[in-house]
Coordinates of N, CA, C and O in Angstrom, one line a residue:
M1 N 0.8 -1.2 0.0 CA 0.0 0.0 0.0 C 0.9 1.2 0.0 O 1.8 1.4 0.8
N2 N 0.6 2.2 -0.9 CA 1.4 3.4 -1.0 C 1.0 4.4 0.2 O -0.1 4.4 0.6
P3 N 2.0 5.1 0.6 CA 1.7 6.1 1.7 C 0.7 7.1 1.2 O 0.7 7.6 0.1
Q4 N -0.1 7.5 2.2 CA -1.2 8.5 1.9 C -1.0 9.8 2.8 O -0.4 9.7 3.8
L5 N -1.4 10.9 2.3 CA -1.4 12.1 3.0 C -2.8 12.8 2.9 O -3.3 12.9 1.8
F6 N -3.4 13.1 4.0 CA -4.7 13.7 4.0 C -4.4 15.2 4.2 O -3.8 15.7 5.2
I7 N -5.0 16.0 3.3 CA -4.9 17.5 3.4 C -6.3 18.1 3.3 O -7.2 17.5 2.8
S8 N -6.4 19.3 3.8 CA -7.6 20.1 3.7 C -7.4 21.3 2.8 O -6.3 21.9 2.8
A9 N -8.3 21.6 2.0 CA -8.2 22.8 1.1 C -9.5 23.5 1.2 O -10.6 22.9 1.2
N10 N -9.4 24.8 1.3 CA -10.6 25.6 1.4 C -11.0 26.1 0.1 O -10.4 27.0 -0.5
L11 N -12.0 25.6 -0.5 CA -12.5 25.9 -1.9 C -13.8 26.5 -1.7 O -14.8 26.1 -2.4
G12 N -14.0 27.6 -0.9 CA -15.3 28.1 -0.6 C -15.9 27.4 0.6 O -16.6 28.0 1.3
H13 N -15.6 26.2 0.7 CA -16.0 25.4 1.9 C -14.9 24.3 2.1 O -14.1 24.1 1.2
Q14 N -14.9 23.7 3.2 CA -13.8 22.8 3.6 C -13.9 21.5 2.8 O -14.9 20.9 2.7
H15 N -12.8 21.1 2.1 CA -12.7 19.9 1.4 C -11.5 19.1 2.0 O -10.5 19.7 2.3
F16 N -11.6 17.8 2.0 CA -10.4 17.0 2.4 C -10.0 16.1 1.3 O -10.9 15.6 0.6
F17 N -8.7 16.0 1.0 CA -8.2 15.2 -0.1 C -7.2 14.2 0.5 O -6.5 14.5 1.4
S18 N -7.2 13.1 -0.1 CA -6.3 12.0 0.2 C -5.4 11.9 -1.0 O -5.8 11.7 -2.1
F19 N -4.1 12.1 -0.8 CA -3.1 11.9 -1.9 C -2.3 10.7 -1.7 O -1.8 10.3 -0.6
D20 N -2.2 10.0 -2.8 CA -1.2 8.9 -2.9 C 0.1 9.6 -3.1 O 0.4 10.2 -4.2
L21 N 1.0 9.5 -2.1 CA 2.3 10.3 -2.2 C 3.2 9.9 -3.4 O 4.0 10.6 -3.8
E22 N 3.0 8.6 -3.8 CA 3.8 8.2 -5.0 C 3.5 9.0 -6.2 O 4.3 9.1 -7.1
S23 N 2.3 9.6 -6.3 CA 1.8 10.3 -7.5 C 2.2 11.8 -7.4 O 1.9 12.5 -8.4
V24 N 2.7 12.3 -6.3 CA 3.0 13.7 -6.2 C 4.4 14.0 -6.7 O 5.4 13.4 -6.2
V25 N 4.5 14.8 -7.7 CA 5.8 15.2 -8.3 C 6.6 16.2 -7.4 O 7.7 16.0 -7.2
R26 N 5.8 17.2 -6.9 CA 6.5 18.2 -6.1 C 5.4 19.0 -5.3 O 4.3 18.9 -5.6
L27 N 5.9 19.7 -4.4 CA 5.1 20.7 -3.6 C 5.8 22.0 -3.8 O 7.0 22.1 -3.8
E28 N 5.0 23.0 -4.0 CA 5.5 24.4 -4.2 C 4.9 25.3 -3.1 O 3.7 25.3 -2.8
G29 N 5.7 26.0 -2.4 CA 5.3 26.9 -1.4 C 5.2 28.3 -1.9 O 6.1 28.8 -2.5
V30 N 4.1 29.0 -1.6 CA 3.9 30.4 -2.0 C 3.3 31.1 -0.7 O 2.2 30.8 -0.4
R31 N 4.2 31.8 0.0 CA 3.8 32.4 1.3 C 3.3 31.4 2.2 O 4.0 30.4 2.5
N32 N 2.0 31.5 2.7 CA 1.5 30.5 3.6 C 0.6 29.5 2.9 O -0.2 28.8 3.5
Y33 N 0.8 29.3 1.6 CA 0.1 28.3 0.9 C 1.0 27.2 0.3 O 2.2 27.5 0.1
T34 N 0.5 26.0 0.1 CA 1.2 25.0 -0.5 C 0.4 24.4 -1.7 O -0.7 24.2 -1.6
R35 N 1.1 24.3 -2.8 CA 0.5 23.7 -4.0 C 1.1 22.3 -4.2 O 2.3 22.1 -4.4
F36 N 0.2 21.3 -4.2 CA 0.6 19.9 -4.5 C 0.4 19.7 -6.0 O -0.6 19.9 -6.6
I37 N 1.5 19.2 -6.6 CA 1.5 19.0 -8.1 C 1.6 17.5 -8.3 O 2.7 16.9 -8.1
P38 N 0.5 16.9 -8.7 CA 0.5 15.4 -9.0 C 1.0 15.1 -10.4 O 1.0 16.0 -11.3
A39 N 1.4 13.9 -10.7 CA 1.8 13.5 -12.0 C 0.7 13.6 -13.0 O 0.9 14.0 -14.2
K40 N -0.5 13.3 -12.5 CA -1.7 13.4 -13.4 C -2.8 14.2 -12.6 O -2.9 14.0 -11.4
G41 N -3.6 15.0 -13.3 CA -4.7 15.7 -12.6 C -4.3 17.1 -12.3 O -3.2 17.6 -12.6
Q42 N -5.2 17.8 -11.6 CA -5.0 19.2 -11.3 C -4.3 19.4 -10.0 O -4.5 18.6 -9.0
P43 N -3.5 20.5 -9.9 CA -2.9 20.8 -8.6 C -3.9 21.1 -7.5 O -5.0 21.6 -7.9
I44 N -3.5 20.9 -6.3 CA -4.4 21.3 -5.2 C -3.6 22.3 -4.3 O -2.5 22.1 -4.0
I45 N -4.3 23.4 -4.0 CA -3.7 24.4 -3.2 C -4.3 24.4 -1.8 O -5.5 24.3 -1.6
T46 N -3.4 24.4 -0.8 CA -3.9 24.3 0.6 C -3.4 25.6 1.3 O -2.5 26.3 0.9
C47 N -4.0 25.9 2.4 CA -3.7 27.1 3.2 C -2.8 26.8 4.4 O -3.0 27.4 5.4
R48 N -1.8 26.0 4.1 CA -0.8 25.7 5.1 C 0.6 25.8 4.5 O 0.7 25.6 3.3
S49 N 1.5 26.1 5.3 CA 2.9 26.4 4.7 C 3.6 25.0 4.4 O 3.2 24.0 4.9
L50 N 4.6 25.1 3.6 CA 5.3 24.0 3.1 C 6.0 23.2 4.2 O 6.0 22.0 4.2
G51 N 6.5 23.9 5.2 CA 7.1 23.3 6.3 C 6.3 22.3 7.1 O 6.8 21.3 7.6
I52 N 5.0 22.6 7.2 CA 4.1 21.7 7.9 C 4.0 20.3 7.2 O 4.0 19.3 7.9
Y53 N 4.0 20.3 5.9 CA 3.9 19.0 5.2 C 5.2 18.3 5.1 O 5.2 17.1 5.1
L54 N 6.3 19.0 5.2 CA 7.6 18.4 5.1 C 7.8 17.4 6.2 O 8.4 16.3 5.9
E55 N 7.3 17.6 7.3 CA 7.4 16.7 8.5 C 6.7 15.4 8.2 O 7.0 14.3 8.8
Q56 N 5.7 15.4 7.4 CA 4.8 14.2 7.2 C 5.2 13.4 5.9 O 4.6 12.4 5.7
L57 N 6.2 13.9 5.2 CA 6.5 13.2 3.9 C 7.6 12.2 4.1 O 8.5 12.3 4.9
P58 N 7.6 11.1 3.3 CA 8.6 10.1 3.4 C 9.9 10.6 2.8 O 10.0 11.7 2.3
Q59 N 11.0 9.8 3.0 CA 12.4 10.3 2.7 C 12.6 10.6 1.2 O 13.5 11.3 0.8
Q60 N 11.7 10.1 0.3 CA 11.9 10.3 -1.1 C 11.6 11.8 -1.5 O 11.9 12.2 -2.6
F61 N 11.1 12.6 -0.5 CA 10.8 14.0 -0.8 C 11.9 14.8 -0.1 O 12.3 14.6 1.0
V62 N 12.5 15.7 -0.9 CA 13.6 16.5 -0.5 C 13.3 18.0 -0.7 O 12.9 18.3 -1.8
R63 N 13.6 18.8 0.3 CA 13.5 20.2 0.1 C 14.8 20.7 -0.6 O 15.9 20.6 0.0
V64 N 14.6 21.3 -1.8 CA 15.8 21.7 -2.6 C 15.9 23.2 -2.6 O 16.9 23.8 -3.1
H65 N 14.9 23.9 -2.2 CA 14.8 25.3 -2.2 C 13.7 25.7 -1.2 O 12.9 24.9 -0.8
K66 N 13.7 27.0 -0.7 CA 12.7 27.3 0.3 C 11.3 27.2 -0.2 O 10.4 27.0 0.5
S67 N 11.1 27.2 -1.5 CA 9.8 27.2 -2.1 C 9.5 25.8 -2.8 O 8.4 25.7 -3.3
Y68 N 10.4 24.9 -2.8 CA 10.2 23.6 -3.5 C 10.6 22.4 -2.7 O 11.7 22.3 -2.2
V69 N 9.7 21.4 -2.7 CA 10.0 20.0 -2.2 C 9.7 19.1 -3.4 O 8.7 19.2 -4.0
I70 N 10.7 18.3 -3.7 CA 10.5 17.4 -4.9 C 10.5 15.9 -4.5 O 11.0 15.6 -3.4
N71 N 9.8 15.1 -5.3 CA 9.8 13.7 -5.1 C 10.9 13.2 -6.0 O 10.9 13.3 -7.2
C72 N 11.9 12.6 -5.4 CA 13.1 12.2 -6.1 C 12.8 11.1 -7.2 O 13.6 11.0 -8.1
R73 N 11.7 10.5 -7.1 CA 11.4 9.5 -8.1 C 11.0 10.1 -9.5 O 10.8 9.4 -10.5
Y74 N 10.8 11.4 -9.5 CA 10.4 12.1 -10.7 C 11.5 12.9 -11.3 O 11.3 13.8 -12.2
I75 N 12.7 12.7 -10.9 CA 13.9 13.5 -11.4 C 14.4 12.9 -12.7 O 14.6 11.7 -12.8
L76 N 14.5 13.7 -13.7 CA 15.1 13.3 -15.0 C 16.6 13.5 -15.0 O 17.4 12.7 -15.5
G77 N 17.1 14.6 -14.4 CA 18.5 14.9 -14.3 C 18.8 16.3 -13.7 O 17.9 16.9 -13.2
I78 N 20.0 16.6 -13.7 CA 20.5 17.9 -13.1 C 21.2 18.7 -14.1 O 22.0 18.2 -14.9
D79 N 20.8 20.0 -14.2 CA 21.5 20.9 -15.1 C 22.5 21.7 -14.3 O 22.2 22.6 -13.5
P80 N 23.8 21.3 -14.4 CA 24.8 22.0 -13.6 C 25.0 23.5 -14.0 O 25.5 24.3 -13.1
R81 N 24.7 23.9 -15.2 CA 24.9 25.3 -15.6 C 23.9 26.2 -14.9 O 24.3 27.3 -14.4
S82 N 22.7 25.8 -14.8 CA 21.6 26.6 -14.2 C 21.4 26.2 -12.7 O 20.5 26.8 -12.1
H83 N 22.1 25.2 -12.2 CA 21.9 24.7 -10.9 C 20.4 24.4 -10.6 O 19.8 24.9 -9.6
S84 N 19.9 23.6 -11.5 CA 18.5 23.2 -11.3 C 18.3 21.7 -11.6 O 19.1 21.0 -12.1
I85 N 17.1 21.2 -11.1 CA 16.8 19.8 -11.3 C 15.7 19.7 -12.4 O 14.7 20.5 -12.3
L86 N 15.9 18.9 -13.3 CA 14.9 18.7 -14.4 C 14.0 17.5 -14.0 O 14.4 16.5 -13.6
M87 N 12.7 17.8 -14.0 CA 11.7 16.9 -13.6 C 11.0 16.2 -14.8 O 11.0 16.8 -15.9
T88 N 10.4 15.1 -14.5 CA 9.7 14.3 -15.6 C 8.5 15.1 -16.2 O 8.2 14.8 -17.4
D89 N 8.0 16.0 -15.5 CA 6.8 16.8 -16.1 C 7.3 18.0 -16.9 O 6.5 18.8 -17.3
G90 N 8.6 18.1 -17.1 CA 9.2 19.2 -17.9 C 9.6 20.4 -17.2 O 10.1 21.4 -17.8
T91 N 9.3 20.5 -15.9 CA 9.7 21.7 -15.1 C 11.2 21.6 -14.7 O 11.8 20.6 -14.6
S92 N 11.7 22.8 -14.4 CA 13.1 22.9 -14.0 C 13.0 23.6 -12.6 O 12.5 24.7 -12.5
I93 N 13.5 22.9 -11.6 CA 13.4 23.4 -10.2 C 14.7 23.9 -9.7 O 15.7 23.1 -9.8
P94 N 14.8 25.1 -9.2 CA 16.1 25.7 -8.8 C 16.5 25.0 -7.5 O 15.7 24.6 -6.7
I95 N 17.9 24.9 -7.4 CA 18.5 24.4 -6.1 C 19.0 25.6 -5.4 O 19.8 26.4 -6.0
S96 N 18.7 25.8 -4.2 CA 19.2 26.9 -3.4 C 20.7 26.8 -3.3 O 21.3 25.8 -3.2
R97 N 21.3 28.0 -3.2 CA 22.8 28.1 -3.1 C 23.3 27.4 -1.8 O 24.3 26.7 -1.8
R98 N 22.6 27.6 -0.7 CA 23.0 27.0 0.6 C 22.8 25.5 0.6 O 23.6 24.8 1.3
K99 N 21.9 24.9 -0.1 CA 21.7 23.5 -0.1 C 22.3 22.8 -1.3 O 22.3 21.5 -1.4
R100 N 22.9 23.5 -2.2 CA 23.4 22.9 -3.4 C 24.4 21.7 -3.2 O 24.2 20.6 -3.8
T101 N 25.4 21.9 -2.4 CA 26.4 20.8 -2.2 C 25.7 19.6 -1.6 O 25.9 18.4 -2.1
A102 N 24.9 19.7 -0.6 CA 24.2 18.6 0.1 C 23.3 17.9 -0.9 O 23.2 16.7 -0.9
I103 N 22.5 18.7 -1.6 CA 21.5 18.1 -2.5 C 22.2 17.4 -3.7 O 21.8 16.2 -4.0
L104 N 23.3 17.9 -4.2 CA 24.0 17.2 -5.3 C 24.6 15.9 -4.8 O 24.6 14.9 -5.5
R105 N 25.1 16.0 -3.6 CA 25.7 14.7 -3.0 C 24.6 13.7 -2.8 O 24.7 12.5 -3.1
L106 N 23.4 14.1 -2.2 CA 22.3 13.2 -2.0 C 21.8 12.6 -3.3 O 21.6 11.4 -3.3
L107 N 21.6 13.5 -4.3 CA 21.0 13.0 -5.5 C 22.0 12.1 -6.3 O 21.6 11.2 -7.0
G108 N 23.3 12.4 -6.1 CA 24.3 11.6 -6.7 C 24.3 10.2 -6.1 O 24.5 9.2 -6.9
K109 N 24.1 10.0 -4.9 CA 24.0 8.7 -4.2 C 22.7 8.0 -4.5 O 22.8 6.8 -4.6
S110 N 21.6 8.7 -4.7 CA 20.4 8.0 -5.0 C 20.2 7.6 -6.4 O 19.2 6.9 -6.8
R111 N 21.1 8.0 -7.3 CA 20.9 7.7 -8.7 C 21.9 6.6 -9.1 O 22.8 6.3 -8.6

C-alpha cells in the first residue's frame, strides 16, 4: 500500500483530499500556501505552509529550495549550468545556493 497524506483545502468550503504520495511530483510553497503537483490531474492548493507538510513526507521527498520540495522518483537529471533539477513533467526546479552541495551529494548517491 502506498503512503497517503490527508490534506484540507478551502475551496469556498472545507474539502479534504487524500493523496497517494507516490503520485505527487512536487510541492510548491507560496507564502502560507502549498501547491501539490501530482503527475496526473489538477494541482491542489492548501492554506498551510510547506514546512508543515515536510514533516509528514517520506524520505523520497527532499526540500531543494525554500519554495520547493521534490519527489526524487520524478527526477530526470540535473542541469549544472543553471543549478536546477529537471523533472519528468518538464519543469526545472532551482536548487538553493545553501543547499546545493548537500543536494547534489544526496542525488548523486540516490541515482
